[in-house]
Short mmCIF file of C-alpha atoms and ligand atoms in Angstrom, two decimals:
data_model
loop_
_atom_site.label_atom_id
_atom_site.label_comp_id
_atom_site.label_asym_id
_atom_site.label_seq_id
_atom_site.Cartn_x
_atom_site.Cartn_y
_atom_site.Cartn_z
CA MET A 1 215.00 102.69 77.37
CA PHE A 2 212.02 100.65 78.61
CA TRP A 3 211.35 96.96 78.93
CA GLU A 4 207.57 97.42 78.93
CA GLU A 5 207.13 101.04 77.92
CA LYS A 6 203.35 101.05 78.02
CA ILE A 7 203.18 99.90 81.62
CA GLU A 8 206.23 101.73 82.91
CA THR A 9 205.13 105.11 81.57
CA MET A 10 201.36 104.70 82.01
CA GLN A 11 199.41 107.85 82.90
CA ARG A 12 198.75 107.89 86.64
CA SER A 13 194.99 107.80 86.12
CA ASP A 14 195.26 104.71 83.90
CA LEU A 15 197.61 103.10 86.37
CA GLN A 16 195.10 103.72 89.14
CA THR A 17 192.30 102.24 87.08
CA LEU A 18 194.42 99.16 86.51
CA GLN A 19 195.25 98.99 90.22
CA LEU A 20 191.61 99.19 91.21
CA GLU A 21 190.60 96.46 88.82
CA ARG A 22 193.38 94.22 90.13
CA LEU A 23 192.67 95.09 93.75
CA LYS A 24 189.03 94.00 93.37
CA GLN A 25 190.09 90.70 91.82
CA THR A 26 192.75 90.15 94.45
CA VAL A 27 190.43 90.71 97.39
CA VAL A 28 187.73 88.45 95.99
CA ASN A 29 190.33 85.79 95.25
CA ALA A 30 191.86 86.16 98.73
CA ALA A 31 188.52 85.12 100.23
CA ASN A 32 189.22 81.64 98.82
CA ALA A 33 192.11 81.27 101.28
CA PRO A 34 191.07 79.81 104.66
CA PHE A 35 193.05 82.50 106.48
CA TYR A 36 191.39 85.45 104.71
CA LYS A 37 187.98 83.83 104.78
CA ASN A 38 188.13 83.78 108.57
CA PHE A 39 189.89 87.10 108.76
CA PHE A 40 187.19 88.85 106.71
CA ALA A 41 184.43 87.25 108.78
CA LYS A 42 186.13 88.18 112.06
CA ASN A 43 186.64 91.77 110.91
CA SER A 44 183.21 92.05 109.24
CA PHE A 45 184.79 92.93 105.94
CA ASP A 46 182.91 92.15 102.75
CA PRO A 47 185.32 91.74 99.80
CA SER A 48 182.70 92.78 97.29
CA THR A 49 182.53 96.30 98.74
CA ILE A 50 185.77 97.62 97.24
CA ARG A 51 184.78 100.42 94.85
CA THR A 52 187.73 102.82 94.99
CA LEU A 53 191.42 102.51 95.80
CA ASP A 54 190.75 104.32 99.09
CA ASP A 55 188.43 101.48 100.05
CA ALA A 56 191.58 99.40 100.47
CA ARG A 57 191.98 101.20 103.78
CA ARG A 58 189.03 99.24 105.13
CA ILE A 59 190.84 95.95 104.64
CA PRO A 60 192.50 94.84 107.89
CA PHE A 61 196.33 94.71 107.93
CA THR A 62 198.16 91.41 107.54
CA THR A 63 201.28 90.91 109.67
CA LYS A 64 204.22 88.54 109.67
CA GLU A 65 202.63 86.84 112.71
CA ASP A 66 199.48 86.17 110.66
CA LEU A 67 201.59 84.52 108.00
CA ARG A 68 203.35 82.43 110.62
CA GLU A 69 200.03 81.32 112.09
CA ALA A 70 198.67 80.37 108.70
CA TRP A 71 201.63 77.99 108.25
CA PRO A 72 201.85 75.98 106.09
CA TYR A 73 198.98 76.32 103.61
CA GLY A 74 196.48 78.67 105.24
CA LEU A 75 196.96 81.49 102.74
CA LEU A 76 196.49 79.46 99.59
CA ALA A 77 193.76 80.86 97.38
CA VAL A 78 194.05 78.18 94.69
CA PRO A 79 194.07 74.37 94.83
CA LYS A 80 197.50 73.07 95.78
CA ASP A 81 198.02 71.37 92.45
CA GLU A 82 198.07 74.77 90.75
CA LEU A 83 201.30 75.62 92.55
CA VAL A 84 204.69 75.28 90.95
CA ARG A 85 207.12 76.88 93.43
CA MET A 86 207.62 77.57 97.11
CA HIS A 87 209.96 80.15 98.65
CA SER A 88 210.56 81.37 102.14
CA SER A 89 211.83 84.47 103.92
CA SER A 90 215.28 84.52 105.48
CA GLY A 91 213.92 84.35 109.01
CA THR A 92 215.89 87.42 110.13
CA THR A 93 213.42 88.16 112.92
CA GLY A 94 212.08 84.73 113.82
CA ARG A 95 210.49 81.78 112.12
CA SER A 96 210.48 82.28 108.38
CA THR A 97 207.31 82.56 106.37
CA VAL A 98 206.48 80.63 103.20
CA ILE A 99 205.21 81.90 99.88
CA PHE A 100 203.70 79.88 97.05
CA HIS A 101 203.50 80.65 93.37
CA THR A 102 201.50 79.44 90.40
CA ALA A 103 203.11 79.46 86.95
CA ARG A 104 201.42 82.80 86.22
CA ASP A 105 202.74 84.26 89.47
CA LEU A 106 206.29 83.32 88.53
CA ASP A 107 205.78 84.83 85.11
CA ALA A 108 204.68 88.16 86.59
CA TRP A 109 207.50 88.14 89.15
CA THR A 110 210.08 87.45 86.44
CA ASP A 111 208.75 90.39 84.44
CA THR A 112 209.27 92.79 87.34
CA LEU A 113 212.92 91.73 87.50
CA SER A 114 213.64 91.88 83.76
CA ARG A 115 212.03 95.29 83.79
CA SER A 116 214.10 96.42 86.78
CA MET A 117 217.40 95.22 85.38
CA TYR A 118 216.70 96.68 81.96
CA MET A 119 215.86 100.00 83.61
CA THR A 120 219.41 100.28 84.96
CA GLY A 121 220.95 99.78 81.53
CA MET A 122 221.61 96.04 81.62
CA ARG A 123 221.21 94.45 78.19
CA LYS A 124 221.29 91.11 76.41
CA ALA A 125 225.03 91.37 75.77
CA ASP A 126 225.80 91.58 79.50
CA VAL A 127 227.22 88.72 81.54
CA PHE A 128 225.36 88.48 84.83
CA GLN A 129 226.94 86.92 87.92
CA ASN A 130 224.28 86.22 90.50
CA MET A 131 226.02 86.13 93.87
CA MET A 132 222.87 85.65 95.94
CA THR A 133 221.95 82.43 97.67
CA TYR A 134 219.87 80.12 95.52
CA GLY A 135 217.20 77.91 97.05
CA LEU A 136 214.42 78.98 99.36
CA PHE A 137 215.76 82.54 99.55
CA THR A 138 214.12 84.64 96.85
CA GLY A 139 217.17 86.68 95.82
CA GLY A 140 218.82 83.91 93.81
CA LEU A 141 216.08 82.44 91.64
CA GLY A 142 214.16 85.70 91.36
CA PHE A 143 217.00 87.51 89.63
CA HIS A 144 218.08 84.40 87.79
CA TYR A 145 214.93 84.09 85.73
CA GLY A 146 214.68 87.84 85.25
CA ALA A 147 218.18 87.96 83.78
CA GLU A 148 217.53 84.98 81.53
CA ARG A 149 214.34 86.54 80.23
CA LEU A 150 216.29 89.71 79.52
CA GLY A 151 218.57 87.52 77.45
CA ALA A 152 221.81 87.95 79.38
CA LEU A 153 224.28 85.13 79.93
CA THR A 154 223.59 84.22 83.56
CA ILE A 155 226.14 82.66 85.92
CA PRO A 156 224.23 81.07 88.83
CA VAL A 157 227.19 80.96 91.19
CA GLY A 158 225.29 81.73 94.39
CA ALA A 159 226.84 83.22 97.53
CA GLY A 160 230.26 82.73 99.06
CA ASN A 161 233.63 81.41 97.89
CA SER A 162 235.14 84.82 97.28
CA LYS A 163 238.18 83.70 95.32
CA ARG A 164 236.10 81.70 92.88
CA GLN A 165 233.77 84.67 92.46
CA ILE A 166 236.69 86.87 91.45
CA GLN A 167 238.05 84.20 89.13
CA LEU A 168 234.68 83.86 87.40
CA MET A 169 234.40 87.62 87.00
CA ARG A 170 237.77 87.68 85.28
CA ASP A 171 237.52 84.54 83.17
CA PHE A 172 234.02 85.17 81.83
CA ASP A 173 234.12 88.95 81.60
CA THR A 174 231.25 89.47 84.01
CA THR A 175 229.71 92.91 83.56
CA VAL A 176 226.80 92.83 86.02
CA LEU A 177 226.71 91.64 89.65
CA HIS A 178 223.92 90.95 92.07
CA ILE A 179 225.40 91.12 95.54
CA ILE A 180 224.60 91.89 99.18
CA PRO A 181 226.20 95.26 99.99
CA SER A 182 228.01 94.07 103.14
CA TYR A 183 229.43 91.21 101.09
CA ALA A 184 230.54 93.60 98.34
CA LEU A 185 232.51 95.50 100.98
CA HIS A 186 234.03 92.30 102.31
CA LEU A 187 234.91 91.13 98.81
CA SER A 188 236.82 94.33 98.14
CA GLY A 189 239.27 93.18 100.84
CA VAL A 190 239.74 89.88 99.01
CA PHE A 191 240.41 91.73 95.74
CA GLU A 192 243.12 93.70 97.54
CA GLU A 193 244.62 90.56 99.07
CA LEU A 194 244.91 89.06 95.60
CA SER A 195 246.23 92.34 94.16
CA VAL A 196 243.41 92.31 91.64
CA ASP A 197 241.99 95.70 90.77
CA PRO A 198 238.39 95.41 89.57
CA ARG A 199 238.70 98.64 87.62
CA ARG A 200 241.70 97.37 85.70
CA ASP A 201 241.20 93.63 85.70
CA THR A 202 237.46 93.15 85.22
CA ARG A 203 234.70 94.51 82.99
CA LEU A 204 232.21 95.13 85.78
CA ARG A 205 229.87 98.02 85.03
CA ILE A 206 226.68 97.48 87.03
CA ALA A 207 225.85 96.04 90.46
CA PHE A 208 222.49 95.39 92.05
CA LEU A 209 222.65 95.86 95.80
CA GLY A 210 219.84 94.39 97.83
CA ALA A 211 218.53 92.37 100.76
CA GLU A 212 219.71 94.67 103.55
CA PRO A 213 219.69 98.34 104.48
CA HIS A 214 222.72 100.28 103.36
CA SER A 215 223.56 103.94 103.12
CA GLU A 216 224.47 106.21 100.24
CA LYS A 217 228.03 106.17 101.62
CA THR A 218 228.25 102.41 101.20
CA ARG A 219 226.96 102.69 97.66
CA GLY A 220 229.62 105.33 97.03
CA ARG A 221 232.38 103.11 98.37
CA ILE A 222 231.26 100.17 96.26
CA GLU A 223 230.97 102.25 93.09
CA GLU A 224 234.37 103.76 93.69
CA PHE A 225 236.18 100.53 94.43
CA TYR A 226 234.66 98.42 91.67
CA GLY A 227 234.34 101.18 89.09
CA LEU A 228 230.67 100.55 88.37
CA LYS A 229 227.18 101.96 88.93
CA ALA A 230 225.33 100.38 91.83
CA PHE A 231 221.53 100.25 91.98
CA ASN A 232 219.41 99.66 95.03
CA SER A 233 217.05 96.68 94.81
CA TYR A 234 214.28 96.27 97.36
CA GLY A 235 211.89 93.45 97.99
CA LEU A 236 210.65 90.97 100.55
CA SER A 237 209.61 87.38 100.14
CA GLU A 238 206.03 88.08 101.25
CA MET A 239 205.78 90.28 98.11
CA ASN A 240 207.60 87.69 95.89
CA GLY A 241 211.09 88.87 96.82
CA PRO A 242 213.20 91.27 94.76
CA GLY A 243 211.39 93.26 92.09
CA VAL A 244 209.11 95.28 94.39
CA ALA A 245 211.06 98.52 94.04
CA PHE A 246 214.23 99.34 92.11
CA GLU A 247 216.37 102.31 91.25
CA CYS A 248 216.47 103.67 87.72
CA GLN A 249 219.48 105.33 86.13
CA CYS A 250 218.68 108.58 87.96
CA GLN A 251 219.59 106.85 91.25
CA ALA A 252 217.13 109.11 93.02
CA GLY A 253 214.84 106.75 94.87
CA LEU A 254 213.33 103.39 93.99
CA HIS A 255 210.35 103.02 91.66
CA VAL A 256 207.72 100.79 93.22
CA TRP A 257 206.13 98.63 90.50
CA GLU A 258 202.63 99.84 91.16
CA ASP A 259 200.96 97.64 88.56
CA ASN A 260 201.98 94.71 90.80
CA PHE A 261 201.75 96.28 94.25
CA LEU A 262 199.49 98.74 95.98
CA MET A 263 201.62 100.93 98.21
CA GLU A 264 200.70 102.79 101.38
CA ILE A 265 202.90 104.47 103.97
CA ILE A 266 201.46 104.56 107.46
CA ASP A 267 202.39 105.87 110.86
CA PRO A 268 203.33 102.64 112.68
CA ASP A 269 201.73 103.88 115.91
CA THR A 270 198.43 105.36 114.75
CA LEU A 271 198.23 103.16 111.61
CA GLU A 272 196.96 106.22 109.71
CA PRO A 273 198.44 107.19 106.33
CA VAL A 274 201.21 109.79 106.41
CA ALA A 275 201.62 112.60 103.88
CA ASP A 276 203.99 112.23 100.91
CA GLY A 277 207.53 112.89 102.03
CA VAL A 278 206.94 111.86 105.62
CA GLU A 279 208.67 108.73 106.84
CA GLY A 280 206.52 105.80 107.88
CA GLU A 281 206.04 102.08 107.53
CA LEU A 282 205.59 100.66 104.07
CA VAL A 283 202.41 98.62 103.61
CA LEU A 284 201.97 96.56 100.45
CA THR A 285 199.19 94.59 98.78
CA THR A 286 199.85 92.14 95.97
CA LEU A 287 197.82 93.07 92.89
CA LYS A 288 198.82 90.31 90.53
CA ARG A 289 199.38 87.22 92.63
CA GLU A 290 196.78 84.48 92.33
CA GLY A 291 198.30 81.59 94.35
CA MET A 292 198.77 83.48 97.56
CA PRO A 293 197.47 87.04 97.64
CA VAL A 294 198.62 89.09 100.65
CA LEU A 295 196.65 92.18 101.62
CA ARG A 296 197.95 95.31 103.33
CA TYR A 297 201.07 93.58 104.55
CA ARG A 298 202.94 95.51 107.22
CA THR A 299 206.53 95.26 106.00
CA LYS A 300 207.99 96.96 109.10
CA ASP A 301 210.33 98.73 106.69
CA LEU A 302 210.63 102.49 107.11
CA THR A 303 210.74 104.80 104.12
CA ARG A 304 208.98 107.78 102.58
CA ILE A 305 207.47 108.66 99.22
CA ILE A 306 209.49 110.92 96.97
CA ALA A 307 206.86 113.16 95.42
CA GLY A 308 206.94 114.36 91.85
CA PRO A 309 207.86 112.85 88.49
CA CYS A 310 211.17 111.13 87.82
CA ALA A 311 213.42 112.34 85.01
CA CYS A 312 213.48 108.82 83.54
CA GLY A 313 209.83 109.13 82.46
CA ARG A 314 208.47 106.27 84.52
CA THR A 315 205.25 107.11 86.31
CA HIS A 316 205.46 104.54 89.10
CA ARG A 317 206.09 106.41 92.34
CA ARG A 318 209.44 106.34 94.10
CA ILE A 319 210.41 105.61 97.67
CA GLU A 320 213.54 106.65 99.55
CA ARG A 321 216.10 103.96 100.40
CA ILE A 322 214.94 101.96 103.46
CA THR A 323 216.16 103.35 106.79
CA GLY A 324 215.67 100.04 108.58
CA ARG A 325 212.97 97.85 110.02
CA THR A 326 210.92 99.04 112.93
CA ASP A 327 212.22 96.04 114.86
CA ASP A 328 215.86 96.89 113.98
CA MET A 329 215.61 100.04 116.01
CA LEU A 330 217.87 100.08 119.05
CA ILE A 331 216.78 101.99 122.10
CA ILE A 332 219.75 103.02 124.19
CA LYS A 333 219.46 105.42 127.08
CA GLY A 334 216.13 106.46 125.65
CA VAL A 335 217.58 107.31 122.26
CA ASN A 336 216.31 105.56 119.11
CA ILE A 337 219.08 104.45 116.79
CA PHE A 338 219.09 102.52 113.52
CA PRO A 339 222.20 100.49 112.70
CA VAL A 340 222.32 102.11 109.26
CA GLN A 341 222.97 105.51 110.89
CA ILE A 342 226.16 104.10 112.33
CA GLU A 343 227.06 102.46 109.04
CA LYS A 344 226.59 105.73 107.22
CA LYS A 345 228.95 107.60 109.55
CA LEU A 346 231.60 104.88 109.52
CA MET A 347 231.61 104.43 105.74
CA GLY A 348 232.20 108.13 105.34
CA ILE A 349 235.55 107.93 107.16
CA SER A 350 238.36 106.91 104.84
CA ASP A 351 240.53 104.92 107.26
CA VAL A 352 237.60 102.79 108.30
CA GLY A 353 237.65 99.31 106.75
CA ASN A 354 234.85 97.15 105.46
CA ASN A 355 233.19 95.69 108.52
CA PHE A 356 231.87 96.76 111.90
CA GLN A 357 229.77 95.41 114.73
CA ILE A 358 227.55 96.97 117.37
CA ILE A 359 227.51 95.34 120.81
CA LEU A 360 225.00 96.29 123.46
CA GLU A 361 225.61 95.58 127.12
CA ARG A 362 223.86 96.35 130.35
CA LYS A 363 225.71 97.21 133.53
CA GLY A 364 223.39 97.76 136.46
CA TYR A 365 220.64 99.91 135.01
CA ASN A 366 222.83 101.39 132.33
CA ASP A 367 223.02 100.37 128.71
CA HIS A 368 226.32 100.66 126.91
CA MET A 369 227.07 100.62 123.25
CA ILE A 370 230.36 99.33 121.94
CA VAL A 371 231.17 99.80 118.28
CA ARG A 372 233.91 97.54 116.96
CA VAL A 373 235.37 98.85 113.75
CA GLU A 374 237.81 97.25 111.34
CA VAL A 375 240.49 99.68 110.17
CA THR A 376 243.35 99.33 107.70
CA LYS A 377 246.21 97.01 108.65
CA GLU A 378 248.82 99.75 108.21
CA LEU A 379 247.35 101.71 111.10
CA PHE A 380 248.25 98.92 113.50
CA SER A 381 251.87 98.80 112.43
CA GLY A 382 252.26 102.58 112.50
CA ASP A 383 252.19 105.23 115.19
CA LEU A 384 249.82 104.46 118.05
CA LYS A 385 248.89 108.12 118.23
CA GLN A 386 247.35 107.87 114.78
CA LEU A 387 245.19 105.00 115.92
CA GLU A 388 244.08 106.92 118.96
CA SER A 389 243.20 110.00 116.97
CA LEU A 390 241.14 107.90 114.55
CA ARG A 391 239.35 106.33 117.52
CA LYS A 392 238.53 109.78 118.85
CA LYS A 393 237.37 110.97 115.46
CA ILE A 394 235.01 108.00 115.05
CA THR A 395 233.65 108.44 118.57
CA GLU A 396 233.00 112.11 117.94
CA GLU A 397 231.36 111.53 114.53
CA LEU A 398 229.05 108.91 116.00
CA ARG A 399 228.22 111.00 119.03
CA SER A 400 227.24 113.96 116.87
CA ASP A 401 224.70 111.80 115.05
CA ILE A 402 223.33 109.34 117.57
CA LEU A 403 223.67 111.64 120.57
CA ILE A 404 225.13 109.06 122.90
CA THR A 405 228.83 108.33 123.28
CA PRO A 406 229.66 104.76 122.30
CA ARG A 407 232.90 103.05 123.22
CA VAL A 408 234.80 102.56 119.98
CA ASP A 409 237.21 99.63 119.61
CA LEU A 410 239.44 99.51 116.56
CA VAL A 411 240.34 96.06 115.24
CA GLU A 412 242.37 94.65 112.35
CA PRO A 413 240.77 93.71 109.03
CA ASN A 414 238.96 90.35 108.86
CA THR A 415 238.61 89.96 112.61
CA LEU A 416 234.88 90.61 112.91
CA PRO A 417 232.39 87.87 112.07
CA LYS A 418 230.97 87.99 108.55
CA THR A 419 228.15 86.15 106.91
CA GLU A 420 227.47 85.18 103.33
CA GLY A 421 223.91 86.38 103.69
CA LYS A 422 222.53 89.48 105.36
CA ALA A 423 225.04 91.06 107.73
CA VAL A 424 224.35 90.64 111.42
CA ARG A 425 225.34 94.04 112.74
CA VAL A 426 224.07 93.99 116.29
CA LEU A 427 224.98 91.71 119.18
CA ASP A 428 222.58 92.46 122.00
CA ASN A 429 223.95 91.09 125.27
CA ARG A 430 221.44 92.93 127.44
CA ALA A 431 219.63 90.31 129.44
CA ASP A 432 215.95 91.08 129.72
P1 ADP B 501 213.44 88.39 106.28
O1 ADP B 501 212.24 89.29 106.47
O2 ADP B 501 213.38 87.16 107.12
O3 ADP B 501 214.75 89.10 106.33
P2 ADP B 501 213.44 88.43 103.37
O4 ADP B 501 214.56 87.68 102.78
O5 ADP B 501 212.14 88.35 102.73
O6 ADP B 501 213.31 87.84 104.81
O7 ADP B 501 213.92 89.92 103.53
C1 ADP B 501 213.15 91.06 103.23
C2 ADP B 501 213.62 92.23 104.06
O8 ADP B 501 214.99 92.55 103.74
C3 ADP B 501 212.86 93.49 103.77
O9 ADP B 501 211.65 93.54 104.47
C4 ADP B 501 213.85 94.54 104.25
O10 ADP B 501 213.83 94.68 105.65
C5 ADP B 501 215.19 93.95 103.84
N1 ADP B 501 215.63 94.50 102.55
C6 ADP B 501 215.57 93.90 101.35
N2 ADP B 501 216.09 94.70 100.38
C7 ADP B 501 216.48 95.84 100.98
C8 ADP B 501 217.09 97.07 100.52
N3 ADP B 501 217.42 97.28 99.26
N4 ADP B 501 217.31 98.01 101.46
C9 ADP B 501 217.00 97.82 102.74
N5 ADP B 501 216.44 96.71 103.23
C10 ADP B 501 216.19 95.71 102.37
ZN1 ZN B 502 213.20 107.02 87.37
#
């Protein structure tokens, strides 16, 4: 059942003792980095004054901007020759940030992934097809080494080339996939085009979905189409990458690996902690990284803690699937909307296809939202009335949730832009 039973099922009090010990080490080590040395001096923070886990709240927050400013080596806490790997973030919201690892850092990171994959039921006998980009992006290599350590045959195919992906799945009896959810939806269209049914023609049984927000509806669609169990995988390059939080077989929230990360959830406006169960911004501190410790990193990701024990027996606390990033939030006519809300509604409607796009425009002082939705090909060849009634239904469903009325345009499959990496859902044409 467990990859590292002792750690995964540790009593909370022991886990907290371990966290405190590692927090103290991390903060003292961080002071070796030029960035934190200055940062501590500027904020009059003395690293030797951490005595309890609550003392972590006295450490100033680190932001993505701080990491950008410390480019390239400002956050290194060890001599450069101790490093063995560099990674970088995807740069979704601006210039990407870089992360460095020592050999021990990579070892710890790999463990969190083997542990996560094992937790979902993946075993040595599985064949693992890693459909994430290799290279600077953390999703490829992170999972790659985790799967190898688990002992599974690993196919490092990387992203893209849908037909080859399907061929590999069939020829080598792939059982486990690591895939971006929007790409999994897109790929289902390619399966259909080729008249290949993954339930009949492949041995797929598990998928890891990560790198972008997605709703329970999307998970449901993917599980249904591929005939497998899909598990949510969360991480960010500043905290290694994948392997920060992962779903267990209960599929009821993601366990945060608290022996590696100290977790806080704060109100993004007041910066004060919120109560368990209340949504806020996730803040993380590395507890086991020596090359480049990062303290109280504001992830900008919104989630909440799911209180109480998990039926799987693991004691590491769970978080709810991520709603979105604070900077993903769209403000239209004074209403706050996350793209995933729209995704959730659309993926719950059966005639809706696998892709959509949100376009924002400004006319005079008014903002308008246009939602372009791919629908099944058959609808375009059939009765126009059917198309119109679907358009009305989508408009109404969206309006009931987001409280503004978007213009809905229905388009044929494969007409909207798609990416091999994270989906770009929003096109904001509002000139500032
Ligand atoms: P960037 O921040 O430039 O996108 P990363 O590749 O490090 O670079 O991406 C990490 C971010 O991706 C997270 O902060 C989060 O916003 C998003 N993300 C990763 N996994 C998930 C997931 N399972 N659910 C929702 N969002 C996710
Ligand atoms: Zn669990």
